[in-house]
């Protein structure tokens, strides 16, 4: 689809350990053990690593460039070693360029470990939470940080719980439709600049930017703050993008779907999103059509497809080879003259 | 398609007034106009988009034009950047 042509796919190349600490501290309370060193180091991978085998001396395939987690296994193994062996193990571990280390389950590094961490400028954190919990939070946080992102020019509105992304050329009326939908009780996610982020398999989330939030521009009026005008019920901060509506000028030469049996999809960041091409012309109420698109999407989601239903009816009608042409739907109310 | 790199040279940066003028200039042309800044790509015909850039003095932007009047559009808009939004 051409509306994606100008959008660039982006992915963070790294996050700094300092930023990592700040964000994770908010999420699940990690504490800094050693001094504030190594905050400029870069984390480049969304995966984490348990260095048990590396500490035991098996250093092939040691993924040292990931965040290293020391859980109960690592801590109890290290405790069993003699102090010379332990220091040797530490030295080997720190000979690699480690981004940072987290001790979980309330485990703490010993003084030798702290010394070496300081020497190699590696930040060491600890958490009172279990390894499973830390891994869960970390995985989620790092996945989000390193997710593929894209900025898309359009408007994203939650219509009856369905995230509809309106796209089309500048000035075609995306903001006006979004405003109309908000006025009818639907919720604006963002107008103009949509940040699309891929979450897991097959999920595309959309949100606005921190600067614009829920401001929008309406030609002839200027800038509006939707949250201030319509209140908190009229907005939301993120929404899964489920349907794309491409607004186009009516072109008699273009063929539009008439049955809805042939659905089109747009691939954004590897996620296929159902797409509707909507020709606009004066007198056409795009807002109501958008609501119907959302409701129809919900029906399909719950297993009902109007186009398929109609197709089956026609097929049934054909196979009956009806001789009589009694086509009226109502036979019971024959004497109802109302 | 034409791409051109520009620098913000006025002290106040790309604030509301120049943003509005850029959008006004851009909407005179039929060409598509996009501005790239680091990992952000925004439609240059949208005031909200241009204001999102929050481009301060010294920052660099890439302007991209595509359409039948891309050359005129590029000349006029990049000249406005080069004049420091007439604030020098």
mmCIF file of C-alpha atoms in Angstrom:
data_model
loop_
_atom_site.group_PDB
_atom_site.id
_atom_site.type_symbol
_atom_site.label_atom_id
_atom_site.label_comp_id
_atom_site.label_asym_id
_atom_site.label_seq_id
_atom_site.Cartn_x
_atom_site.Cartn_y
_atom_site.Cartn_z
ATOM 1 C CA UNK A 1 0.000 0.000 0.000
ATOM 2 C CA UNK A 2 1.394 3.362 -0.966
ATOM 3 C CA UNK A 3 0.524 5.084 2.306
ATOM 4 C CA UNK A 4 3.399 3.194 3.900
ATOM 5 C CA UNK A 5 5.944 4.293 1.323
ATOM 6 C CA UNK A 6 7.167 7.260 3.319
ATOM 7 C CA UNK A 7 7.259 5.418 6.618
ATOM 8 C CA UNK A 8 10.535 4.126 7.859
ATOM 9 C CA UNK A 9 10.857 0.954 9.836
ATOM 10 C CA UNK A 10 12.986 1.551 12.885
ATOM 11 C CA UNK A 11 14.398 -0.516 15.684
ATOM 12 C CA UNK A 12 16.493 0.735 18.552
ATOM 13 C CA UNK A 13 20.086 -0.393 18.160
ATOM 14 C CA UNK A 14 20.848 -0.183 21.854
ATOM 15 C CA UNK A 15 19.727 1.191 25.185
ATOM 16 C CA UNK A 16 22.159 2.460 27.761
ATOM 17 C CA UNK A 17 22.454 0.661 31.075
ATOM 18 C CA UNK A 18 21.568 3.904 32.893
ATOM 19 C CA UNK A 19 18.269 4.143 31.041
ATOM 20 C CA UNK A 20 17.724 0.432 31.600
ATOM 21 C CA UNK A 21 18.172 0.874 35.345
ATOM 22 C CA UNK A 22 15.857 3.869 35.527
ATOM 23 C CA UNK A 23 13.068 2.140 33.610
ATOM 24 C CA UNK A 24 13.419 -1.239 35.323
ATOM 25 C CA UNK A 25 13.505 0.406 38.703
ATOM 26 C CA UNK A 26 10.085 1.851 37.979
ATOM 27 C CA UNK A 27 8.797 -1.523 36.760
ATOM 28 C CA UNK A 28 10.037 -3.930 39.396
ATOM 29 C CA UNK A 29 12.412 -2.255 41.799
ATOM 30 C CA UNK A 30 15.988 -3.191 41.157
ATOM 31 C CA UNK A 31 18.727 -1.817 43.337
ATOM 32 C CA UNK A 32 22.188 -0.782 42.369
ATOM 33 C CA UNK A 33 24.756 -2.815 44.288
ATOM 34 C CA UNK A 34 28.120 -1.536 43.169
ATOM 35 C CA UNK A 35 28.924 2.087 42.431
ATOM 36 C CA UNK A 36 27.255 3.977 39.646
ATOM 37 C CA UNK A 37 29.643 2.810 36.957
ATOM 38 C CA UNK A 38 29.058 1.434 33.511
ATOM 39 C CA UNK A 39 25.828 3.387 32.991
ATOM 40 C CA UNK A 40 27.047 4.318 29.519
ATOM 41 C CA UNK A 41 27.406 0.680 28.492
ATOM 42 C CA UNK A 42 25.054 -0.478 25.785
ATOM 43 C CA UNK A 43 22.503 -3.258 25.854
ATOM 44 C CA UNK A 44 21.969 -4.397 22.280
ATOM 45 C CA UNK A 45 19.846 -7.517 22.639
ATOM 46 C CA UNK A 46 16.369 -8.221 23.909
ATOM 47 C CA UNK A 47 17.397 -11.662 25.163
ATOM 48 C CA UNK A 48 18.810 -12.361 28.612
ATOM 49 C CA UNK A 49 21.301 -14.952 29.777
ATOM 50 C CA UNK A 50 21.847 -17.204 32.788
ATOM 51 C CA UNK A 51 25.614 -17.608 32.917
ATOM 52 C CA UNK A 52 25.692 -20.867 34.944
ATOM 53 C CA UNK A 53 27.706 -22.813 32.377
ATOM 54 C CA UNK A 54 30.025 -19.893 31.691
ATOM 55 C CA UNK A 55 30.859 -19.673 35.413
ATOM 56 C CA UNK A 56 31.551 -23.410 35.430
ATOM 57 C CA UNK A 57 34.103 -22.854 32.681
ATOM 58 C CA UNK A 58 32.210 -23.707 29.506
ATOM 59 C CA UNK A 59 32.681 -20.501 27.534
ATOM 60 C CA UNK A 60 31.809 -21.623 23.995
ATOM 61 C CA UNK A 61 28.663 -19.856 22.839
ATOM 62 C CA UNK A 62 28.678 -17.662 25.961
ATOM 63 C CA UNK A 63 26.280 -14.896 25.020
ATOM 64 C CA UNK A 64 28.152 -12.325 27.082
ATOM 65 C CA UNK A 65 26.543 -9.354 25.295
ATOM 66 C CA UNK A 66 23.170 -9.998 26.951
ATOM 67 C CA UNK A 67 21.948 -8.919 30.372
ATOM 68 C CA UNK A 68 23.314 -11.538 32.785
ATOM 69 C CA UNK A 69 21.039 -12.964 35.474
ATOM 70 C CA UNK A 70 22.465 -14.585 38.588
ATOM 71 C CA UNK A 71 19.721 -16.662 40.212
ATOM 72 C CA UNK A 72 19.835 -19.267 42.976
ATOM 73 C CA UNK A 73 21.628 -21.786 40.732
ATOM 74 C CA UNK A 74 24.539 -19.443 40.018
ATOM 75 C CA UNK A 75 24.731 -18.182 43.591
ATOM 76 C CA UNK A 76 24.761 -21.637 45.196
ATOM 77 C CA UNK A 77 27.278 -22.939 42.655
ATOM 78 C CA UNK A 78 29.638 -20.059 43.381
ATOM 79 C CA UNK A 79 29.258 -20.550 47.129
ATOM 80 C CA UNK A 80 30.474 -24.150 46.808
ATOM 81 C CA UNK A 81 33.691 -23.185 45.027
ATOM 82 C CA UNK A 82 36.931 -22.563 46.893
ATOM 83 C CA UNK A 83 37.780 -18.894 46.971
ATOM 84 C CA UNK A 84 40.659 -19.175 44.455
ATOM 85 C CA UNK A 85 38.465 -21.081 42.003
ATOM 86 C CA UNK A 86 35.673 -18.593 42.525
ATOM 87 C CA UNK A 87 37.899 -15.618 41.766
ATOM 88 C CA UNK A 88 39.213 -17.391 38.665
ATOM 89 C CA UNK A 89 35.663 -17.971 37.521
ATOM 90 C CA UNK A 90 34.829 -14.286 38.081
ATOM 91 C CA UNK A 91 37.901 -13.189 36.184
ATOM 92 C CA UNK A 92 36.971 -15.297 33.199
ATOM 93 C CA UNK A 93 33.425 -13.983 33.335
ATOM 94 C CA UNK A 94 34.531 -10.357 33.427
ATOM 95 C CA UNK A 95 37.077 -10.832 30.651
ATOM 96 C CA UNK A 96 34.061 -10.555 28.351
ATOM 97 C CA UNK A 97 32.353 -7.238 27.636
ATOM 98 C CA UNK A 98 29.301 -7.734 29.880
ATOM 99 C CA UNK A 99 26.591 -5.010 29.688
ATOM 100 C CA UNK A 100 25.279 -5.500 33.252
ATOM 101 C CA UNK A 101 24.467 -8.121 35.887
ATOM 102 C CA UNK A 102 21.320 -8.672 37.944
ATOM 103 C CA UNK A 103 21.218 -10.843 41.090
ATOM 104 C CA UNK A 104 17.726 -12.172 41.731
ATOM 105 C CA UNK A 105 15.962 -13.834 44.664
ATOM 106 C CA UNK A 106 17.681 -11.541 47.138
ATOM 107 C CA UNK A 107 21.107 -12.986 46.309
ATOM 108 C CA UNK A 108 24.020 -10.610 46.647
ATOM 109 C CA UNK A 109 27.427 -10.520 45.034
ATOM 110 C CA UNK A 110 30.428 -11.040 47.316
ATOM 111 C CA UNK A 111 33.185 -8.478 47.696
ATOM 112 C CA UNK A 112 35.443 -10.114 45.065
ATOM 113 C CA UNK A 113 32.664 -9.918 42.506
ATOM 114 C CA UNK A 114 31.998 -6.256 43.339
ATOM 115 C CA UNK A 115 35.686 -5.440 43.071
ATOM 116 C CA UNK A 116 35.978 -7.010 39.635
ATOM 117 C CA UNK A 117 32.725 -5.418 38.459
ATOM 118 C CA UNK A 118 34.096 -2.028 39.472
ATOM 119 C CA UNK A 119 37.378 -2.710 37.718
ATOM 120 C CA UNK A 120 35.588 -3.640 34.481
ATOM 121 C CA UNK A 121 33.004 -0.853 34.793
ATOM 122 C CA UNK A 122 30.051 -3.212 34.908
ATOM 123 C CA UNK A 123 26.909 -2.190 36.803
ATOM 124 C CA UNK A 124 25.570 -4.789 39.225
ATOM 125 C CA UNK A 125 21.929 -4.748 40.322
ATOM 126 C CA UNK A 126 19.952 -6.873 42.721
ATOM 127 C CA UNK A 127 16.280 -7.687 43.022
ATOM 128 C CA UNK A 128 14.299 -9.313 45.789
ATOM 129 C CA UNK A 129 11.989 -10.915 43.250
ATOM 130 C CA UNK A 130 12.336 -14.510 42.040
ATOM 131 C CA UNK A 131 14.279 -15.213 38.869
ATOM 132 C CA UNK A 132 11.102 -16.210 37.023
ATOM 133 C CA UNK A 133 9.473 -12.910 37.842
ATOM 134 C CA UNK A 134 12.534 -10.848 36.922
ATOM 135 C CA UNK A 135 12.913 -12.766 33.648
ATOM 136 C CA UNK A 136 9.244 -12.139 32.876
ATOM 137 C CA UNK A 137 9.459 -8.386 33.514
ATOM 138 C CA UNK A 138 12.792 -8.028 31.787
ATOM 139 C CA UNK A 139 11.702 -9.983 28.722
ATOM 140 C CA UNK A 140 8.630 -7.813 28.388
ATOM 141 C CA UNK A 141 10.569 -4.577 28.860
ATOM 142 C CA UNK A 142 13.401 -5.489 26.493
ATOM 143 C CA UNK A 143 11.016 -6.879 23.855
ATOM 144 C CA UNK A 144 9.184 -3.570 23.895
ATOM 145 C CA UNK A 145 12.394 -1.533 23.740
ATOM 146 C CA UNK A 146 13.763 -3.495 20.806
ATOM 147 C CA UNK A 147 10.466 -3.968 18.960
ATOM 148 C CA UNK A 148 10.193 -2.858 15.356
ATOM 149 C CA UNK A 149 8.491 0.510 15.072
ATOM 150 C CA UNK A 150 7.102 2.673 12.337
ATOM 151 C CA UNK A 151 5.580 6.132 12.148
ATOM 152 C CA UNK A 152 2.440 6.263 10.035
ATOM 153 C CA UNK A 153 0.585 9.362 8.896
ATOM 154 C CA UNK A 154 -3.048 8.791 9.858
ATOM 155 C CA UNK A 155 -5.634 8.795 12.638
ATOM 156 C CA UNK A 156 -6.227 5.969 15.070
ATOM 157 C CA UNK A 157 -9.613 5.665 16.766
ATOM 158 C CA UNK A 158 -11.077 2.995 19.017
ATOM 159 C CA UNK A 159 -14.522 2.362 17.537
ATOM 160 C CA UNK A 160 -16.620 -0.054 19.645
ATOM 161 C CA UNK A 161 -13.364 -1.569 20.860
ATOM 162 C CA UNK A 162 -11.933 -2.039 17.367
ATOM 163 C CA UNK A 163 -8.806 -0.065 16.523
ATOM 164 C CA UNK A 164 -9.390 1.608 13.161
ATOM 165 C CA UNK A 165 -6.484 3.366 11.482
ATOM 166 C CA UNK A 166 -7.553 5.951 8.914
ATOM 167 C CA UNK A 167 -5.036 6.751 6.224
ATOM 168 C CA UNK A 168 -5.166 8.817 3.069
ATOM 169 C CA UNK A 169 -3.612 11.847 1.523
ATOM 170 C CA UNK A 170 -3.166 15.041 3.488
ATOM 171 C CA UNK A 171 -6.380 17.051 3.623
ATOM 172 C CA UNK A 172 -8.755 14.223 2.716
ATOM 173 C CA UNK A 173 -10.463 14.476 6.106
ATOM 174 C CA UNK A 174 -8.915 11.926 8.438
ATOM 175 C CA UNK A 175 -9.009 14.271 11.418
ATOM 176 C CA UNK A 176 -12.579 15.297 10.681
ATOM 177 C CA UNK A 177 -13.701 11.670 10.704
ATOM 178 C CA UNK A 178 -11.805 11.059 13.946
ATOM 179 C CA UNK A 179 -13.472 14.108 15.502
ATOM 180 C CA UNK A 180 -16.893 12.966 14.317
ATOM 181 C CA UNK A 181 -16.310 9.523 15.842
ATOM 182 C CA UNK A 182 -15.162 11.055 19.131
ATOM 183 C CA UNK A 183 -18.296 13.166 19.206
ATOM 184 C CA UNK A 184 -20.326 9.968 18.879
ATOM 185 C CA UNK A 185 -18.637 8.502 21.955
ATOM 186 C CA UNK A 186 -15.668 6.687 20.449
ATOM 187 C CA UNK A 187 -12.131 7.196 21.655
ATOM 188 C CA UNK A 188 -9.210 8.897 19.975
ATOM 189 C CA UNK A 189 -5.814 7.255 20.278
ATOM 190 C CA UNK A 190 -3.823 9.714 18.178
ATOM 191 C CA UNK A 191 -4.156 11.960 15.184
ATOM 192 C CA UNK A 192 -1.614 12.664 12.476
ATOM 193 C CA UNK A 193 1.394 10.728 13.767
ATOM 194 C CA UNK A 194 0.842 7.144 14.783
ATOM 195 C CA UNK A 195 3.674 5.120 16.249
ATOM 196 C CA UNK A 196 3.065 1.502 15.343
ATOM 197 C CA UNK A 197 4.915 -1.090 17.404
ATOM 198 C CA UNK A 198 4.935 -4.787 16.751
ATOM 199 C CA UNK A 199 4.150 -6.832 19.845
ATOM 200 C CA UNK A 200 4.728 -10.548 19.676
ATOM 201 C CA UNK A 201 3.332 -12.475 16.755
ATOM 202 C CA UNK A 202 0.579 -10.840 14.786
ATOM 203 C CA UNK A 203 -0.136 -7.925 17.098
ATOM 204 C CA UNK A 204 0.387 -4.342 16.043
ATOM 205 C CA UNK A 205 -0.067 -1.666 18.694
ATOM 206 C CA UNK A 206 -0.592 1.995 17.880
ATOM 207 C CA UNK A 207 -0.054 5.048 20.049
ATOM 208 C CA UNK A 208 0.569 8.760 19.727
ATOM 209 C CA UNK A 209 3.667 10.756 20.548
ATOM 210 C CA UNK A 210 4.294 12.203 23.987
ATOM 211 C CA UNK A 211 4.316 15.757 22.633
ATOM 212 C CA UNK A 212 1.060 15.735 20.670
ATOM 213 C CA UNK A 213 -0.956 13.388 22.838
ATOM 214 C CA UNK A 214 -4.571 14.121 21.895
ATOM 215 C CA UNK A 215 -4.185 17.380 20.047
ATOM 216 C CA UNK A 216 -5.481 17.503 16.524
ATOM 217 C CA UNK A 217 -5.740 20.016 13.731
ATOM 218 C CA UNK A 218 -8.979 20.732 11.934
ATOM 219 C CA UNK A 219 -8.637 22.863 8.816
ATOM 220 C CA UNK A 220 -10.225 26.208 9.416
ATOM 221 C CA UNK A 221 -10.262 25.832 13.202
ATOM 222 C CA UNK A 222 -6.638 25.218 14.015
ATOM 223 C CA UNK A 223 -5.380 23.167 16.911
ATOM 224 C CA UNK A 224 -7.757 21.438 19.311
ATOM 225 C CA UNK A 225 -7.193 19.417 22.456
ATOM 226 C CA UNK A 226 -9.657 16.558 22.270
ATOM 227 C CA UNK A 227 -9.087 15.498 25.866
ATOM 228 C CA UNK A 228 -9.979 18.975 27.175
ATOM 229 C CA UNK A 229 -13.044 19.336 24.975
ATOM 230 C CA UNK A 230 -14.597 15.875 25.287
ATOM 231 C CA UNK A 231 -13.088 14.684 28.532
ATOM 232 C CA UNK A 232 -11.177 11.650 29.578
ATOM 233 C CA UNK A 233 -13.758 9.233 28.183
ATOM 234 C CA UNK A 234 -12.903 10.374 24.670
ATOM 235 C CA UNK A 235 -9.284 9.284 24.654
ATOM 236 C CA UNK A 236 -6.996 6.361 25.147
ATOM 237 C CA UNK A 237 -3.240 6.046 24.959
ATOM 238 C CA UNK A 238 -2.778 2.911 22.941
ATOM 239 C CA UNK A 239 -4.844 0.504 20.942
ATOM 240 C CA UNK A 240 -4.248 -2.564 18.864
ATOM 241 C CA UNK A 241 -4.545 -1.683 15.175
ATOM 242 C CA UNK A 242 -7.120 -4.087 13.758
ATOM 243 C CA UNK A 243 -8.538 -2.485 10.623
ATOM 244 C CA UNK A 244 -7.047 0.019 8.200
ATOM 245 C CA UNK A 245 -9.421 2.290 6.314
ATOM 246 C CA UNK A 246 -7.831 3.839 3.242
ATOM 247 C CA UNK A 247 -9.722 6.985 2.282
ATOM 248 C CA UNK A 248 -9.585 7.756 -1.421
ATOM 249 C CA UNK A 249 -11.163 10.186 -3.803
ATOM 250 C CA UNK A 250 -13.961 8.497 -5.690
ATOM 251 C CA UNK A 251 -12.573 7.258 -8.959
ATOM 252 C CA UNK A 252 -15.056 5.634 -11.336
ATOM 253 C CA UNK A 253 -12.246 3.632 -12.889
ATOM 254 C CA UNK A 254 -11.226 1.962 -9.638
ATOM 255 C CA UNK A 255 -12.998 -1.267 -8.756
ATOM 256 C CA UNK A 256 -14.201 -1.500 -5.190
ATOM 257 C CA UNK A 257 -15.337 -4.680 -3.527
ATOM 258 C CA UNK A 258 -19.080 -5.211 -3.824
ATOM 259 C CA UNK A 259 -19.544 -8.412 -1.860
ATOM 260 C CA UNK A 260 -16.846 -8.249 0.797
ATOM 261 C CA UNK A 261 -15.805 -11.813 -0.035
ATOM 262 C CA UNK A 262 -12.437 -10.731 -1.347
ATOM 263 C CA UNK A 263 -10.750 -9.117 1.641
ATOM 264 C CA UNK A 264 -7.471 -7.248 1.296
ATOM 265 C CA UNK A 265 -4.720 -7.003 3.858
ATOM 266 C CA UNK A 266 -1.864 -4.610 4.430
ATOM 267 C CA UNK A 267 1.376 -5.853 5.854
ATOM 268 C CA UNK A 268 2.823 -3.536 8.490
ATOM 269 C CA UNK A 269 5.981 -4.685 10.288
ATOM 270 C CA UNK A 270 5.173 -8.254 9.317
ATOM 271 C CA UNK A 271 1.608 -8.153 10.637
ATOM 272 C CA UNK A 272 -1.292 -8.551 8.193
ATOM 273 C CA UNK A 273 -4.030 -6.020 8.912
ATOM 274 C CA UNK A 274 -7.472 -6.170 7.323
ATOM 275 C CA UNK A 275 -7.828 -3.232 4.978
ATOM 276 C CA UNK A 276 -10.874 -1.462 3.582
ATOM 277 C CA UNK A 277 -10.590 0.927 0.651
ATOM 278 C CA UNK A 278 -13.242 3.531 1.041
ATOM 279 C CA UNK A 279 -14.084 5.940 -1.761
ATOM 280 C CA UNK A 280 -15.423 9.219 -0.443
ATOM 281 C CA UNK A 281 -17.757 11.687 -2.077
ATOM 282 C CA UNK A 282 -20.105 14.412 -0.842
ATOM 283 C CA UNK A 283 -23.061 13.112 1.088
ATOM 284 C CA UNK A 284 -21.392 9.898 2.116
ATOM 285 C CA UNK A 285 -21.367 9.480 5.874
ATOM 286 C CA UNK A 286 -17.947 8.018 6.551
ATOM 287 C CA UNK A 287 -18.498 8.101 10.306
ATOM 288 C CA UNK A 288 -21.475 5.763 10.192
ATOM 289 C CA UNK A 289 -19.683 3.554 7.688
ATOM 290 C CA UNK A 290 -16.688 3.413 10.027
ATOM 291 C CA UNK A 291 -18.921 2.299 12.882
ATOM 292 C CA UNK A 292 -20.358 -0.378 10.645
ATOM 293 C CA UNK A 293 -16.871 -1.486 9.628
ATOM 294 C CA UNK A 294 -16.071 -1.937 13.328
ATOM 295 C CA UNK A 295 -19.300 -3.789 14.082
ATOM 296 C CA UNK A 296 -18.900 -6.007 11.038
ATOM 297 C CA UNK A 297 -15.331 -6.752 12.086
ATOM 298 C CA UNK A 298 -16.630 -7.790 15.510
ATOM 299 C CA UNK A 299 -19.295 -10.013 13.931
ATOM 300 C CA UNK A 300 -16.656 -11.671 11.779
ATOM 301 C CA UNK A 301 -14.483 -12.063 14.818
ATOM 302 C CA UNK A 302 -17.325 -13.895 16.566
ATOM 303 C CA UNK A 303 -17.839 -16.115 13.556
ATOM 304 C CA UNK A 304 -20.463 -14.419 11.408
ATOM 305 C CA UNK A 305 -19.643 -13.198 7.920
ATOM 306 C CA UNK A 306 -22.500 -11.496 6.071
ATOM 307 C CA UNK A 307 -20.923 -11.994 2.659
ATOM 308 C CA UNK A 308 -20.438 -15.704 3.248
ATOM 309 C CA UNK A 309 -23.945 -16.053 4.672
ATOM 310 C CA UNK A 310 -25.420 -14.459 1.573
ATOM 311 C CA UNK A 311 -23.262 -16.645 -0.626
ATOM 312 C CA UNK A 312 -24.617 -19.746 1.104
ATOM 313 C CA UNK A 313 -28.202 -18.531 0.709
ATOM 314 C CA UNK A 314 -27.705 -18.036 -3.011
ATOM 315 C CA UNK A 315 -26.119 -21.460 -3.368
ATOM 316 C CA UNK A 316 -28.988 -23.032 -1.449
ATOM 317 C CA UNK A 317 -31.483 -21.210 -3.663
ATOM 318 C CA UNK A 318 -29.777 -22.464 -6.781
ATOM 319 C CA UNK A 319 -29.609 -26.071 -5.623
ATOM 320 C CA UNK A 320 -33.354 -26.093 -4.756
ATOM 321 C CA UNK A 321 -34.132 -25.306 -8.398
ATOM 322 C CA UNK A 322 -37.286 -23.524 -7.287
ATOM 323 C CA UNK A 323 -40.058 -23.733 -9.809
ATOM 324 C CA UNK A 324 -42.301 -21.187 -8.145
ATOM 325 C CA UNK A 325 -41.059 -17.644 -7.992
ATOM 326 C CA UNK A 326 -42.552 -16.773 -4.637
ATOM 327 C CA UNK A 327 -39.859 -14.429 -3.500
ATOM 328 C CA UNK A 328 -41.587 -12.508 -0.779
ATOM 329 C CA UNK A 329 -40.008 -12.882 2.611
ATOM 330 C CA UNK A 330 -43.237 -12.665 4.593
ATOM 331 C CA UNK A 331 -46.060 -15.097 4.091
ATOM 332 C CA UNK A 332 -47.513 -15.168 7.589
ATOM 333 C CA UNK A 333 -48.822 -11.618 7.672
ATOM 334 C CA UNK A 334 -50.866 -11.936 4.544
ATOM 335 C CA UNK A 335 -53.841 -10.139 6.077
ATOM 336 C CA UNK A 336 -51.850 -7.459 7.749
ATOM 337 C CA UNK A 337 -52.515 -4.321 5.755
ATOM 338 C CA UNK A 338 -50.597 -1.974 7.950
ATOM 339 C CA UNK B 1 11.799 12.331 -5.796
ATOM 340 C CA UNK B 2 14.102 15.042 -4.433
ATOM 341 C CA UNK B 3 15.731 14.915 -1.023
ATOM 342 C CA UNK B 4 17.476 17.813 0.601
ATOM 343 C CA UNK B 5 19.185 18.194 3.937
ATOM 344 C CA UNK B 6 18.549 21.430 5.811
ATOM 345 C CA UNK B 7 19.751 22.894 9.088
ATOM 346 C CA UNK B 8 17.818 24.979 11.575
ATOM 347 C CA UNK B 9 19.797 28.208 11.948
ATOM 348 C CA UNK B 10 17.549 30.637 13.803
ATOM 349 C CA UNK B 11 17.832 30.858 17.578
ATOM 350 C CA UNK B 12 14.252 29.970 18.489
ATOM 351 C CA UNK B 13 14.254 26.809 16.385
ATOM 352 C CA UNK B 14 11.290 25.438 14.476
ATOM 353 C CA UNK B 15 8.539 26.870 16.649
ATOM 354 C CA UNK B 16 4.844 27.374 15.936
ATOM 355 C CA UNK B 17 5.036 30.344 13.561
ATOM 356 C CA UNK B 18 7.545 28.875 11.105
ATOM 357 C CA UNK B 19 5.811 25.502 11.383
ATOM 358 C CA UNK B 20 2.562 27.110 10.248
ATOM 359 C CA UNK B 21 4.332 28.856 7.377
ATOM 360 C CA UNK B 22 6.046 25.656 6.224
ATOM 361 C CA UNK B 23 2.699 23.883 6.127
ATOM 362 C CA UNK B 24 1.156 26.806 4.265
ATOM 363 C CA UNK B 25 3.969 26.831 1.711
ATOM 364 C CA UNK B 26 3.787 23.059 1.296
ATOM 365 C CA UNK B 27 0.061 22.934 0.730
ATOM 366 C CA UNK B 28 0.426 25.200 -2.327
ATOM 367 C CA UNK B 29 2.143 22.318 -4.112
ATOM 368 C CA UNK B 30 0.713 19.039 -5.267
ATOM 369 C CA UNK B 31 3.877 17.135 -4.435
ATOM 370 C CA UNK B 32 4.035 14.938 -1.403
ATOM 371 C CA UNK B 33 6.266 16.459 1.227
ATOM 372 C CA UNK B 34 7.828 14.503 4.071
ATOM 373 C CA UNK B 35 10.354 15.531 6.698
ATOM 374 C CA UNK B 36 12.723 13.040 8.278
ATOM 375 C CA UNK B 37 14.420 13.571 11.620
ATOM 376 C CA UNK B 38 16.392 10.676 13.098
ATOM 377 C CA UNK B 39 13.804 7.929 13.375
ATOM 378 C CA UNK B 40 10.759 10.122 12.840
ATOM 379 C CA UNK B 41 9.075 10.628 9.476
ATOM 380 C CA UNK B 42 6.283 13.178 9.334
ATOM 381 C CA UNK B 43 3.996 14.616 6.696
ATOM 382 C CA UNK B 44 5.170 18.164 5.976
ATOM 383 C CA UNK B 45 1.665 19.291 5.095
ATOM 384 C CA UNK B 46 0.425 18.656 8.612
ATOM 385 C CA UNK B 47 0.964 21.330 11.262
ATOM 386 C CA UNK B 48 0.920 18.784 14.078
ATOM 387 C CA UNK B 49 3.525 16.732 12.301
ATOM 388 C CA UNK B 50 5.880 19.648 11.773
ATOM 389 C CA UNK B 51 5.486 20.838 15.363
ATOM 390 C CA UNK B 52 6.284 17.323 16.625
ATOM 391 C CA UNK B 53 9.791 17.703 15.264
ATOM 392 C CA UNK B 54 10.594 20.248 18.014
ATOM 393 C CA UNK B 55 13.716 20.981 15.987
ATOM 394 C CA UNK B 56 16.124 23.211 17.899
ATOM 395 C CA UNK B 57 18.849 25.456 16.525
ATOM 396 C CA UNK B 58 21.566 23.397 14.871
ATOM 397 C CA UNK B 59 19.485 20.280 14.251
ATOM 398 C CA UNK B 60 19.401 18.748 10.801
ATOM 399 C CA UNK B 61 16.338 17.600 8.898
ATOM 400 C CA UNK B 62 15.889 15.843 5.587
ATOM 401 C CA UNK B 63 13.181 17.193 3.306
ATOM 402 C CA UNK B 64 11.720 14.871 0.714
ATOM 403 C CA UNK B 65 9.486 15.931 -2.168
ATOM 404 C CA UNK B 66 7.712 13.799 -4.722
ATOM 405 C CA UNK B 67 5.334 14.893 -7.455
ATOM 406 C CA UNK B 68 5.127 16.927 -10.640
ATOM 407 C CA UNK B 69 6.073 20.210 -8.939
ATOM 408 C CA UNK B 70 8.712 18.732 -6.632
ATOM 409 C CA UNK B 71 11.456 21.036 -7.844
ATOM 410 C CA UNK B 72 9.577 24.284 -7.179
ATOM 411 C CA UNK B 73 8.386 22.965 -3.832
ATOM 412 C CA UNK B 74 11.895 21.972 -2.816
ATOM 413 C CA UNK B 75 13.364 25.326 -3.862
ATOM 414 C CA UNK B 76 10.783 27.428 -2.073
ATOM 415 C CA UNK B 77 10.653 25.441 1.155
ATOM 416 C CA UNK B 78 14.376 24.840 1.530
ATOM 417 C CA UNK B 79 14.972 28.552 0.845
ATOM 418 C CA UNK B 80 12.697 29.337 3.802
ATOM 419 C CA UNK B 81 14.802 27.069 6.017
ATOM 420 C CA UNK B 82 17.996 28.652 4.711
ATOM 421 C CA UNK B 83 16.683 32.143 5.496
ATOM 422 C CA UNK B 84 16.322 31.034 9.136
ATOM 423 C CA UNK B 85 12.542 31.403 8.851
ATOM 424 C CA UNK B 86 13.125 35.139 8.256
ATOM 425 C CA UNK B 87 14.152 35.505 11.889
ATOM 426 C CA UNK B 88 17.849 36.235 11.445
#
